[in-house]
């Protein structure tokens, strides 16, 4: 009987493990489909939709689409970045406290504490932003949302600068751990110096003994020499371990700082392009030109100009890429919103040609309804893609950083499941906007698991492992996502692309 090739056995094991991990990430993504669909149905019901419908005439269909799209993407990115920053802060404190010891190893406690903090922060901030947007729309209409979004976009760059200063101050406050570490290093060096002094004294005693005609081994016993040898080896080992621990601690702290700075820049500047588009198109609408062809031409020109300048930048950064993607998504939402209203108008013309005439008020109401429905549906779906993609970026970065693909995928899936269960329990206490924001936060956490699976597939040593992981991811998402092939077909590739992006 022939022996199996060890390489084939390893590839088979890798494929089986990859399929299991991919299926786990896909399943948690699929589990979020039904709750998200239910909350979207609630948000597009007659009651919540009424304030939006009333404002179509104020800001125009293009303005409504860009305003809702920019708001949804801004709140989505802000909630994810809030979770990332909270996770980084917890990890930084954990690293600073561990620095007091003689060794530092990125234990499971580091990743667990950071993961729980990030998932909780994303979900809580998502619920807060969702409830806030709902309150602004109900109380101050779309005009209030327009001014709030504009003010928030203007304030983000100076706030990001202030946050960087506070972050550096906070890191300086953690210097106590490094001082303790320095004292411990000095103690080791002092012990080694004392040992060298004793060795020098012993050598002098041996020389004196030889000069007097005695035995060179009589001054120091064999047990003493063995003990001193062990002491020298122990001190050398402690010194080496301490240097390695300090280097490892500094490396992971530098990585945490890089993550924070990059994400703060991303939060501060990525929303500017789409907010500018929303301001211009909403301005046309409030000036009475919301349905005018000039608004569409200005929108196309503005998107093209901003995209060109960002993509042609010599110092291209991650926020520029995502800013362009968000602006293009906002543009698509605006087009869908405009198209929905035009479709309702064409249907009314067909009904009039068939002898079923409608009043101008009924036609206008129907157009406003369709535009509002399309704007909310598209904006919510784009926000979901944004949350999923940014979560996948974090998951992919963690896997490539060496956090362990199984830990990232399984841990994020467990956190997403726990948060989903918590959201179900707390749903009666939250508003529709709060529930929607919380669910999007759960989607972001699930995106970490999906991104980890995508990164594991990309980093597999064989095609079998890559295909098995991606196959498990797609099948798991479809099976528990009620076989929504279109939604899953858009979400999985988006998560895969974001997981492969290195924002650092």
CSV table of C-alpha atoms in Angstrom, one decimal:
chain,number,residue,atom,x,y,z
A,1,UNK,CA,0.0,0.0,0.0
A,2,UNK,CA,1.5,3.3,-1.1
A,3,UNK,CA,2.1,6.0,1.5
A,4,UNK,CA,0.3,9.3,1.0
A,5,UNK,CA,2.4,12.3,0.0
A,6,UNK,CA,2.8,14.6,3.0
A,7,UNK,CA,2.4,17.6,0.8
A,8,UNK,CA,-1.0,16.4,-0.4
A,9,UNK,CA,-2.1,15.7,3.2
A,10,UNK,CA,-1.0,19.2,4.3
A,11,UNK,CA,-2.9,20.8,1.3
A,12,UNK,CA,-6.0,18.7,2.2
A,13,UNK,CA,-5.8,19.9,5.9
A,14,UNK,CA,-5.3,23.5,4.8
A,15,UNK,CA,-8.3,23.2,2.5
A,16,UNK,CA,-10.6,21.7,5.2
A,17,UNK,CA,-9.5,24.3,7.7
A,18,UNK,CA,-9.9,27.1,5.2
A,19,UNK,CA,-13.4,25.9,4.2
A,20,UNK,CA,-14.5,25.8,7.9
A,21,UNK,CA,-13.1,29.3,8.6
A,22,UNK,CA,-14.6,30.7,5.4
A,23,UNK,CA,-18.0,29.1,6.2
A,24,UNK,CA,-17.9,30.6,9.7
A,25,UNK,CA,-17.2,34.1,8.4
A,26,UNK,CA,-19.9,33.6,5.7
A,27,UNK,CA,-22.5,32.3,8.1
A,28,UNK,CA,-22.2,35.3,10.4
A,29,UNK,CA,-22.6,37.6,7.4
A,30,UNK,CA,-25.6,35.7,6.3
A,31,UNK,CA,-27.2,35.9,9.8
A,32,UNK,CA,-27.3,39.7,9.6
A,33,UNK,CA,-29.3,39.7,6.3
A,34,UNK,CA,-32.7,39.1,7.8
A,35,UNK,CA,-32.5,41.6,10.7
A,36,UNK,CA,-31.2,44.3,8.4
A,37,UNK,CA,-34.0,43.6,5.9
A,38,UNK,CA,-36.6,43.8,8.7
A,39,UNK,CA,-35.3,47.1,10.0
A,40,UNK,CA,-35.2,48.5,6.5
A,41,UNK,CA,-38.9,47.6,6.0
A,42,UNK,CA,-39.7,49.5,9.2
A,43,UNK,CA,-37.7,52.5,8.1
A,44,UNK,CA,-39.5,52.6,4.8
A,45,UNK,CA,-42.9,52.4,6.3
A,46,UNK,CA,-45.4,55.3,5.9
A,47,UNK,CA,-44.6,56.9,9.3
A,48,UNK,CA,-40.8,57.1,9.2
A,49,UNK,CA,-40.9,57.9,5.5
A,50,UNK,CA,-43.2,60.9,5.7
A,51,UNK,CA,-40.6,63.5,6.8
A,52,UNK,CA,-38.4,62.4,4.0
A,53,UNK,CA,-41.2,62.6,1.4
A,54,UNK,CA,-42.0,66.1,2.5
A,55,UNK,CA,-38.5,67.3,1.8
A,56,UNK,CA,-38.2,66.1,-1.8
A,57,UNK,CA,-39.6,69.4,-3.1
A,58,UNK,CA,-37.2,71.3,-0.8
A,59,UNK,CA,-33.9,69.8,-1.8
A,60,UNK,CA,-34.9,68.1,-5.1
A,61,UNK,CA,-34.4,64.4,-5.9
A,62,UNK,CA,-30.7,64.8,-6.6
A,63,UNK,CA,-30.2,66.7,-3.4
A,64,UNK,CA,-32.2,64.1,-1.4
A,65,UNK,CA,-30.2,61.2,-2.8
A,66,UNK,CA,-26.8,62.9,-2.2
A,67,UNK,CA,-27.8,64.1,1.2
A,68,UNK,CA,-29.1,60.8,2.4
A,69,UNK,CA,-26.1,59.0,0.8
A,70,UNK,CA,-23.5,61.3,2.3
A,71,UNK,CA,-25.2,61.1,5.7
A,72,UNK,CA,-25.4,57.4,5.7
A,73,UNK,CA,-21.8,57.0,4.6
A,74,UNK,CA,-20.6,59.6,7.1
A,75,UNK,CA,-22.3,58.0,10.0
A,76,UNK,CA,-21.2,54.5,8.9
A,77,UNK,CA,-17.5,55.5,8.6
A,78,UNK,CA,-17.6,57.5,11.9
A,79,UNK,CA,-19.1,54.6,13.9
A,80,UNK,CA,-16.5,52.2,12.5
A,81,UNK,CA,-13.6,54.5,13.1
A,82,UNK,CA,-14.9,55.2,16.7
A,83,UNK,CA,-14.8,51.4,17.3
A,84,UNK,CA,-11.2,51.2,15.8
A,85,UNK,CA,-10.0,54.1,18.0
A,86,UNK,CA,-11.5,52.6,21.1
A,87,UNK,CA,-10.0,49.2,20.4
A,88,UNK,CA,-6.6,50.9,19.8
A,89,UNK,CA,-6.9,52.8,23.0
A,90,UNK,CA,-7.6,49.6,25.0
A,91,UNK,CA,-4.8,47.8,23.2
A,92,UNK,CA,-2.4,50.6,23.9
A,93,UNK,CA,-3.2,50.6,27.7
A,94,UNK,CA,-2.9,46.8,27.7
A,95,UNK,CA,0.5,47.1,26.1
A,96,UNK,CA,1.7,49.8,28.5
A,97,UNK,CA,0.6,47.7,31.5
A,98,UNK,CA,2.3,44.6,30.2
A,99,UNK,CA,5.4,46.6,29.6
A,100,UNK,CA,6.0,46.5,33.4
A,101,UNK,CA,6.9,42.8,33.2
A,102,UNK,CA,10.1,41.1,32.2
A,103,UNK,CA,8.6,39.9,29.0
A,104,UNK,CA,6.0,40.9,26.5
A,105,UNK,CA,3.9,38.5,24.4
A,106,UNK,CA,0.8,39.7,22.5
A,107,UNK,CA,-1.4,37.3,24.4
A,108,UNK,CA,-5.0,36.4,23.7
A,109,UNK,CA,-6.1,39.0,26.3
A,110,UNK,CA,-4.7,41.8,24.1
A,111,UNK,CA,-6.8,40.8,21.1
A,112,UNK,CA,-9.9,39.8,23.1
A,113,UNK,CA,-10.0,43.1,25.0
A,114,UNK,CA,-9.3,45.2,21.9
A,115,UNK,CA,-11.9,43.2,19.9
A,116,UNK,CA,-14.6,43.5,22.5
A,117,UNK,CA,-13.9,47.3,22.8
A,118,UNK,CA,-14.0,47.8,19.1
A,119,UNK,CA,-17.2,45.8,18.5
A,120,UNK,CA,-19.0,47.5,21.4
A,121,UNK,CA,-17.8,51.0,20.3
A,122,UNK,CA,-18.9,50.5,16.7
A,123,UNK,CA,-22.3,49.2,17.7
A,124,UNK,CA,-22.9,51.8,20.4
A,125,UNK,CA,-21.8,54.7,18.2
A,126,UNK,CA,-23.8,53.4,15.3
A,127,UNK,CA,-27.0,53.3,17.4
A,128,UNK,CA,-26.2,56.8,18.7
A,129,UNK,CA,-25.7,58.2,15.2
A,130,UNK,CA,-28.7,56.5,13.9
A,131,UNK,CA,-31.0,57.9,16.6
A,132,UNK,CA,-29.4,61.3,16.2
A,133,UNK,CA,-30.0,61.4,12.4
A,134,UNK,CA,-33.6,60.3,12.9
A,135,UNK,CA,-34.2,63.0,15.6
A,136,UNK,CA,-32.7,65.7,13.3
A,137,UNK,CA,-34.9,64.7,10.3
A,138,UNK,CA,-38.1,64.5,12.4
A,139,UNK,CA,-37.5,67.8,14.2
A,140,UNK,CA,-35.6,69.9,11.7
A,141,UNK,CA,-36.3,68.2,8.4
A,142,UNK,CA,-33.7,67.7,5.7
A,143,UNK,CA,-32.6,71.3,5.9
A,144,UNK,CA,-31.5,70.6,9.5
A,145,UNK,CA,-29.7,67.5,8.4
A,146,UNK,CA,-28.0,69.5,5.6
A,147,UNK,CA,-26.6,72.0,8.1
A,148,UNK,CA,-25.6,69.4,10.6
A,149,UNK,CA,-23.7,67.4,8.0
A,150,UNK,CA,-22.0,70.5,6.7
A,151,UNK,CA,-21.0,71.6,10.2
A,152,UNK,CA,-19.8,68.1,11.1
A,153,UNK,CA,-17.6,67.9,8.0
A,154,UNK,CA,-16.1,71.3,8.7
A,155,UNK,CA,-15.3,70.4,12.3
A,156,UNK,CA,-13.7,67.0,11.7
A,157,UNK,CA,-10.3,68.2,10.5
A,158,UNK,CA,-9.6,70.5,13.5
A,159,UNK,CA,-11.1,67.9,15.9
A,160,UNK,CA,-8.7,65.3,14.4
A,161,UNK,CA,-5.8,67.5,15.0
A,162,UNK,CA,-6.9,68.0,18.6
A,163,UNK,CA,-7.3,64.2,19.0
A,164,UNK,CA,-3.8,63.5,17.8
A,165,UNK,CA,-2.5,65.9,20.5
A,166,UNK,CA,-4.6,64.2,23.1
A,167,UNK,CA,-3.4,60.8,21.9
A,168,UNK,CA,0.2,61.7,22.1
A,169,UNK,CA,-0.4,63.1,25.7
A,170,UNK,CA,-2.1,59.9,26.6
A,171,UNK,CA,0.8,57.8,25.3
A,172,UNK,CA,3.1,60.0,27.4
A,173,UNK,CA,1.0,59.2,30.5
A,174,UNK,CA,1.8,55.5,29.9
A,175,UNK,CA,5.5,56.2,30.3
A,176,UNK,CA,5.4,54.9,33.9
A,177,UNK,CA,5.6,51.4,32.5
A,178,UNK,CA,8.7,52.2,30.5
A,179,UNK,CA,10.3,53.8,33.6
A,180,UNK,CA,9.7,50.6,35.5
A,181,UNK,CA,11.2,48.7,32.6
A,182,UNK,CA,14.2,50.9,32.6
A,183,UNK,CA,14.8,50.4,36.3
A,184,UNK,CA,14.5,46.6,35.8
A,185,UNK,CA,17.1,46.8,33.0
A,186,UNK,CA,19.4,48.9,35.2
A,187,UNK,CA,19.0,46.2,38.0
A,188,UNK,CA,20.1,43.5,35.6
A,189,UNK,CA,23.1,45.5,34.4
A,190,UNK,CA,24.1,46.2,38.0
A,191,UNK,CA,23.9,42.5,38.9
A,192,UNK,CA,26.1,41.7,35.9
A,193,UNK,CA,28.6,44.4,36.9
A,194,UNK,CA,28.7,43.0,40.5
A,195,UNK,CA,29.2,39.6,39.1
A,196,UNK,CA,32.1,40.8,37.0
A,197,UNK,CA,33.6,42.4,40.1
A,198,UNK,CA,33.4,39.2,42.0
A,199,UNK,CA,35.0,37.3,39.1
A,200,UNK,CA,37.9,39.8,39.0
A,201,UNK,CA,38.4,39.4,42.8
A,202,UNK,CA,38.4,35.7,42.4
A,203,UNK,CA,41.0,35.9,39.7
A,204,UNK,CA,43.2,38.1,41.9
A,205,UNK,CA,42.9,35.6,44.7
A,206,UNK,CA,43.9,32.7,42.4
A,207,UNK,CA,47.0,34.7,41.2
A,208,UNK,CA,48.0,35.4,44.8
A,209,UNK,CA,47.5,31.7,45.7
A,210,UNK,CA,49.7,30.6,42.7
A,211,UNK,CA,52.4,33.1,43.8
A,212,UNK,CA,52.4,31.5,47.3
A,213,UNK,CA,52.7,28.1,45.8
A,214,UNK,CA,49.2,27.0,46.5
A,215,UNK,CA,46.6,25.2,44.3
A,216,UNK,CA,44.6,27.6,41.9
A,217,UNK,CA,41.4,25.7,42.7
A,218,UNK,CA,41.7,25.9,46.4
A,219,UNK,CA,40.4,29.5,46.7
A,220,UNK,CA,37.0,28.7,45.1
A,221,UNK,CA,35.1,25.5,45.3
A,222,UNK,CA,33.7,23.6,42.4
A,223,UNK,CA,30.2,24.2,43.7
A,224,UNK,CA,30.8,28.0,43.9
A,225,UNK,CA,32.1,28.1,40.3
A,226,UNK,CA,29.1,26.1,39.1
A,227,UNK,CA,26.7,28.4,40.9
A,228,UNK,CA,28.3,31.5,39.5
A,229,UNK,CA,28.2,30.0,36.0
A,230,UNK,CA,24.5,29.4,36.3
A,231,UNK,CA,24.0,33.0,37.7
A,232,UNK,CA,25.9,34.5,34.7
A,233,UNK,CA,23.7,32.5,32.3
A,234,UNK,CA,20.5,33.4,34.1
A,235,UNK,CA,21.4,37.2,34.0
A,236,UNK,CA,22.3,37.0,30.3
A,237,UNK,CA,19.1,35.2,29.6
A,238,UNK,CA,17.1,37.8,31.5
A,239,UNK,CA,18.9,40.6,29.7
A,240,UNK,CA,18.2,39.1,26.3
A,241,UNK,CA,14.5,38.4,27.1
A,242,UNK,CA,14.2,42.0,28.3
A,243,UNK,CA,15.6,43.4,25.1
A,244,UNK,CA,13.4,41.2,22.9
A,245,UNK,CA,10.3,42.1,25.0
A,246,UNK,CA,11.0,45.9,24.7
A,247,UNK,CA,11.5,45.6,21.0
A,248,UNK,CA,8.3,43.6,20.5
A,249,UNK,CA,6.4,46.0,22.8
A,250,UNK,CA,7.7,49.0,20.8
A,251,UNK,CA,6.8,47.4,17.5
A,252,UNK,CA,3.2,46.7,18.4
A,253,UNK,CA,2.8,50.1,20.0
A,254,UNK,CA,4.1,51.8,16.9
A,255,UNK,CA,1.6,49.7,14.8
A,256,UNK,CA,-1.2,50.8,17.1
A,257,UNK,CA,-0.2,54.4,16.7
A,258,UNK,CA,0.0,54.0,12.9
A,259,UNK,CA,-3.5,52.5,12.9
A,260,UNK,CA,-4.9,55.4,15.0
A,261,UNK,CA,-3.3,58.2,13.0
A,262,UNK,CA,-4.3,56.7,9.6
A,263,UNK,CA,-7.9,56.1,10.7
A,264,UNK,CA,-8.2,59.6,12.3
A,265,UNK,CA,-7.0,61.1,9.0
A,266,UNK,CA,-9.5,58.8,7.2
A,267,UNK,CA,-12.3,60.0,9.4
A,268,UNK,CA,-11.4,63.7,9.1
A,269,UNK,CA,-11.0,63.9,5.3
A,270,UNK,CA,-12.8,61.0,3.5
A,271,UNK,CA,-16.2,62.5,3.9
A,272,UNK,CA,-15.3,65.8,2.4
A,273,UNK,CA,-15.8,64.9,-1.3
A,274,UNK,CA,-19.3,63.4,-0.9
A,275,UNK,CA,-20.4,66.2,1.5
A,276,UNK,CA,-19.3,68.8,-1.1
A,277,UNK,CA,-21.5,67.0,-3.6
A,278,UNK,CA,-24.4,66.9,-1.2
A,279,UNK,CA,-24.1,70.6,-0.4
A,280,UNK,CA,-24.0,71.6,-4.1
A,281,UNK,CA,-26.9,69.5,-5.2
A,282,UNK,CA,-29.0,70.3,-2.1
A,283,UNK,CA,-28.2,74.0,-2.7
A,284,UNK,CA,-29.6,73.6,-6.2
A,285,UNK,CA,-32.7,72.1,-4.8
A,286,UNK,CA,-33.3,74.8,-2.1
A,287,UNK,CA,-32.8,77.4,-4.9
A,288,UNK,CA,-35.6,75.9,-6.9
A,289,UNK,CA,-33.5,74.0,-9.4
A,290,UNK,CA,-33.7,70.5,-8.0
A,291,UNK,CA,-35.3,69.1,-11.1
A,292,UNK,CA,-33.4,71.3,-13.6
A,293,UNK,CA,-31.0,69.8,-16.0
A,294,UNK,CA,-28.3,72.2,-14.8
A,295,UNK,CA,-28.2,70.4,-11.4
A,296,UNK,CA,-27.4,67.1,-13.1
A,297,UNK,CA,-24.7,68.7,-15.3
A,298,UNK,CA,-23.2,70.4,-12.2
A,299,UNK,CA,-23.2,67.1,-10.3
A,300,UNK,CA,-21.5,65.2,-13.1
A,301,UNK,CA,-18.8,67.9,-13.5
A,302,UNK,CA,-18.2,68.2,-9.8
A,303,UNK,CA,-17.8,64.4,-9.3
A,304,UNK,CA,-15.4,64.2,-12.3
A,305,UNK,CA,-13.3,67.2,-11.1
A,306,UNK,CA,-13.0,66.0,-7.5
A,307,UNK,CA,-12.2,62.4,-8.6
A,308,UNK,CA,-9.5,63.6,-11.0
A,309,UNK,CA,-7.7,65.8,-8.4
A,310,UNK,CA,-7.8,63.1,-5.7
A,311,UNK,CA,-6.7,60.2,-7.9
A,312,UNK,CA,-3.9,62.3,-9.6
A,313,UNK,CA,-2.5,63.3,-6.2
A,314,UNK,CA,1.3,62.6,-5.9
A,315,UNK,CA,0.7,61.8,-2.2
A,316,UNK,CA,-2.1,59.4,-2.6
A,317,UNK,CA,-3.6,58.1,0.7
A,318,UNK,CA,-6.2,55.6,1.8
A,319,UNK,CA,-8.8,58.3,2.6
A,320,UNK,CA,-8.6,59.6,-0.9
A,321,UNK,CA,-9.5,56.2,-2.4
A,322,UNK,CA,-12.4,55.7,0.0
A,323,UNK,CA,-13.4,59.3,-0.4
A,324,UNK,CA,-13.7,58.8,-4.2
A,325,UNK,CA,-15.6,55.5,-3.6
A,326,UNK,CA,-18.0,57.2,-1.2
A,327,UNK,CA,-18.5,60.1,-3.6
A,328,UNK,CA,-19.3,57.8,-6.5
A,329,UNK,CA,-21.6,55.8,-4.3
A,330,UNK,CA,-23.4,59.1,-3.4
A,331,UNK,CA,-23.6,59.9,-7.1
A,332,UNK,CA,-25.2,56.5,-7.8
A,333,UNK,CA,-27.8,57.0,-5.0
A,334,UNK,CA,-28.6,60.4,-6.5
A,335,UNK,CA,-29.1,58.9,-10.0
A,336,UNK,CA,-31.3,56.1,-8.6
A,337,UNK,CA,-33.4,58.6,-6.7
A,338,UNK,CA,-33.9,60.8,-9.8
A,339,UNK,CA,-34.6,57.7,-11.9
A,340,UNK,CA,-37.3,56.5,-9.4
A,341,UNK,CA,-39.1,59.8,-9.6
A,342,UNK,CA,-38.9,59.8,-13.4
A,343,UNK,CA,-40.2,56.2,-13.5
A,344,UNK,CA,-43.2,57.2,-11.5
A,345,UNK,CA,-43.8,60.1,-13.9
A,346,UNK,CA,-43.6,57.8,-16.9
A,347,UNK,CA,-46.0,55.4,-15.3
A,348,UNK,CA,-48.5,58.2,-14.7
A,349,UNK,CA,-48.2,59.2,-18.4
A,350,UNK,CA,-48.9,55.6,-19.5
A,351,UNK,CA,-52.0,55.5,-17.2
A,352,UNK,CA,-53.2,58.8,-18.7
A,353,UNK,CA,-52.7,57.4,-22.2
A,354,UNK,CA,-54.8,54.4,-21.2
A,355,UNK,CA,-57.6,56.6,-20.0
A,356,UNK,CA,-56.9,56.6,-16.3
A,357,UNK,CA,-55.9,60.1,-15.6
A,358,UNK,CA,-54.5,61.3,-12.3
A,359,UNK,CA,-54.3,64.7,-10.7
A,360,UNK,CA,-51.1,66.6,-10.6
A,361,UNK,CA,-51.0,66.2,-6.8
A,362,UNK,CA,-51.3,62.5,-7.0
A,363,UNK,CA,-48.5,62.3,-9.6
A,364,UNK,CA,-46.3,64.5,-7.5
A,365,UNK,CA,-47.0,62.4,-4.3
A,366,UNK,CA,-46.2,59.2,-6.2
A,367,UNK,CA,-42.9,60.7,-7.5
A,368,UNK,CA,-41.9,61.8,-4.1
A,369,UNK,CA,-42.8,58.4,-2.6
A,370,UNK,CA,-40.7,56.5,-5.1
A,371,UNK,CA,-37.8,58.9,-4.9
A,372,UNK,CA,-37.8,58.7,-1.1
A,373,UNK,CA,-38.1,54.9,-1.1
A,374,UNK,CA,-35.2,54.6,-3.5
A,375,UNK,CA,-33.0,57.1,-1.7
A,376,UNK,CA,-33.5,55.3,1.7
A,377,UNK,CA,-33.0,51.8,0.3
A,378,UNK,CA,-29.9,52.8,-1.7
A,379,UNK,CA,-28.4,54.8,1.1
A,380,UNK,CA,-28.9,52.1,3.7
A,381,UNK,CA,-27.5,49.4,1.4
A,382,UNK,CA,-24.4,51.6,0.6
A,383,UNK,CA,-24.0,52.2,4.3
A,384,UNK,CA,-24.1,48.5,4.9
A,385,UNK,CA,-21.5,47.9,2.2
A,386,UNK,CA,-19.3,50.6,3.8
A,387,UNK,CA,-19.6,49.1,7.3
A,388,UNK,CA,-18.8,45.6,5.9
A,389,UNK,CA,-15.9,46.9,3.8
A,390,UNK,CA,-14.3,48.8,6.6
A,391,UNK,CA,-14.7,45.9,9.0
A,392,UNK,CA,-13.1,43.7,6.4
A,393,UNK,CA,-10.2,46.1,6.1
A,394,UNK,CA,-9.6,45.7,9.9
A,395,UNK,CA,-9.9,41.9,9.7
A,396,UNK,CA,-7.6,41.6,6.8
A,397,UNK,CA,-5.0,43.8,8.5
A,398,UNK,CA,-5.2,41.8,11.7
A,399,UNK,CA,-4.6,38.5,9.9
A,400,UNK,CA,-1.7,39.9,8.0
A,401,UNK,CA,-0.3,41.4,11.2
A,402,UNK,CA,-0.1,37.9,12.7
A,403,UNK,CA,-3.1,38.0,15.1
A,404,UNK,CA,-4.0,34.5,13.9
A,405,UNK,CA,-6.6,33.9,11.3
A,406,UNK,CA,-8.7,31.4,13.4
A,407,UNK,CA,-8.7,33.9,16.3
A,408,UNK,CA,-9.8,36.8,14.2
A,409,UNK,CA,-12.5,34.9,12.2
A,410,UNK,CA,-14.0,33.0,15.1
A,411,UNK,CA,-13.6,35.8,17.6
A,412,UNK,CA,-15.3,38.4,15.4
A,413,UNK,CA,-18.0,36.0,14.5
A,414,UNK,CA,-18.7,35.3,18.2
A,415,UNK,CA,-18.7,39.0,19.0
A,416,UNK,CA,-21.1,39.7,16.0
A,417,UNK,CA,-23.5,37.0,17.2
A,418,UNK,CA,-23.4,38.3,20.8
A,419,UNK,CA,-24.1,41.9,19.6
A,420,UNK,CA,-26.9,40.7,17.4
A,421,UNK,CA,-28.5,38.9,20.3
A,422,UNK,CA,-28.1,42.0,22.5
A,423,UNK,CA,-29.6,44.2,19.8
A,424,UNK,CA,-32.7,41.9,19.7
A,425,UNK,CA,-33.1,42.2,23.4
A,426,UNK,CA,-32.7,46.0,23.5
A,427,UNK,CA,-34.7,46.7,20.2
A,428,UNK,CA,-37.9,47.8,22.1
A,429,UNK,CA,-35.9,50.4,23.9
A,430,UNK,CA,-34.3,51.9,20.7
A,431,UNK,CA,-35.8,53.9,18.0
A,432,UNK,CA,-35.9,52.8,14.4
A,433,UNK,CA,-32.8,54.9,13.7
A,434,UNK,CA,-31.0,53.5,16.7
A,435,UNK,CA,-31.8,49.9,15.8
A,436,UNK,CA,-30.6,50.5,12.2
A,437,UNK,CA,-27.3,52.0,13.4
A,438,UNK,CA,-26.8,49.2,15.9
A,439,UNK,CA,-27.4,46.6,13.2
A,440,UNK,CA,-24.9,48.3,10.9
A,441,UNK,CA,-22.4,48.1,13.7
A,442,UNK,CA,-23.0,44.4,13.9
A,443,UNK,CA,-22.5,44.2,10.2
A,444,UNK,CA,-19.1,45.9,10.7
A,445,UNK,CA,-18.1,43.4,13.3
A,446,UNK,CA,-19.2,40.6,11.0
A,447,UNK,CA,-17.1,42.3,8.3
A,448,UNK,CA,-14.0,41.7,10.5
A,449,UNK,CA,-14.7,38.0,10.3
A,450,UNK,CA,-15.3,38.1,6.6
A,451,UNK,CA,-12.2,40.2,6.0
A,452,UNK,CA,-10.1,37.7,8.1
A,453,UNK,CA,-11.5,34.9,5.9
A,454,UNK,CA,-10.7,36.8,2.7
A,455,UNK,CA,-7.1,37.5,3.9
A,456,UNK,CA,-6.7,33.9,4.9
A,457,UNK,CA,-7.8,32.9,1.4
A,458,UNK,CA,-5.4,35.3,-0.2
A,459,UNK,CA,-2.5,34.1,2.1
A,460,UNK,CA,-3.1,30.4,1.5
A,461,UNK,CA,-0.1,28.5,0.3
A,462,UNK,CA,-2.1,26.6,-2.3
A,463,UNK,CA,-5.0,27.2,-4.7
A,464,UNK,CA,-6.9,24.4,-2.9
A,465,UNK,CA,-6.8,26.4,0.3
A,466,UNK,CA,-7.8,29.6,-1.4
A,467,UNK,CA,-10.7,28.1,-3.3
A,468,UNK,CA,-11.9,26.1,-0.2
A,469,UNK,CA,-11.9,29.2,2.0
A,470,UNK,CA,-13.7,31.4,-0.6
A,471,UNK,CA,-16.2,28.6,-1.3
A,472,UNK,CA,-17.0,28.2,2.4
A,473,UNK,CA,-17.4,32.0,2.7
A,474,UNK,CA,-19.8,32.2,-0.2
A,475,UNK,CA,-21.8,29.1,0.7
A,476,UNK,CA,-22.1,30.1,4.3
A,477,UNK,CA,-23.3,33.6,3.4
A,478,UNK,CA,-25.8,32.3,0.9
A,479,UNK,CA,-27.1,29.5,3.1
A,480,UNK,CA,-27.9,31.7,6.1
A,481,UNK,CA,-28.6,34.8,4.1
A,482,UNK,CA,-31.8,33.2,2.7
A,483,UNK,CA,-30.0,32.8,-0.7
A,484,UNK,CA,-30.1,36.5,-1.5
A,485,UNK,CA,-27.7,36.0,-4.4
A,486,UNK,CA,-27.8,39.6,-5.5
A,487,UNK,CA,-27.0,41.1,-2.0
A,488,UNK,CA,-24.5,38.5,-1.2
A,489,UNK,CA,-23.0,38.7,-4.6
A,490,UNK,CA,-22.3,42.4,-4.1
A,491,UNK,CA,-21.2,42.2,-0.4
A,492,UNK,CA,-18.6,39.4,-0.6
A,493,UNK,CA,-16.6,40.9,-3.5
A,494,UNK,CA,-16.7,44.3,-1.8
A,495,UNK,CA,-15.4,42.7,1.5
A,496,UNK,CA,-12.7,40.8,-0.4
A,497,UNK,CA,-11.4,44.0,-2.1
A,498,UNK,CA,-11.3,45.9,1.2
A,499,UNK,CA,-9.7,43.0,3.0
A,500,UNK,CA,-6.9,43.1,0.4
A,501,UNK,CA,-6.3,46.8,0.8
A,502,UNK,CA,-3.5,47.8,3.1
A,503,UNK,CA,-4.5,51.3,4.5
A,504,UNK,CA,-1.2,51.6,6.5
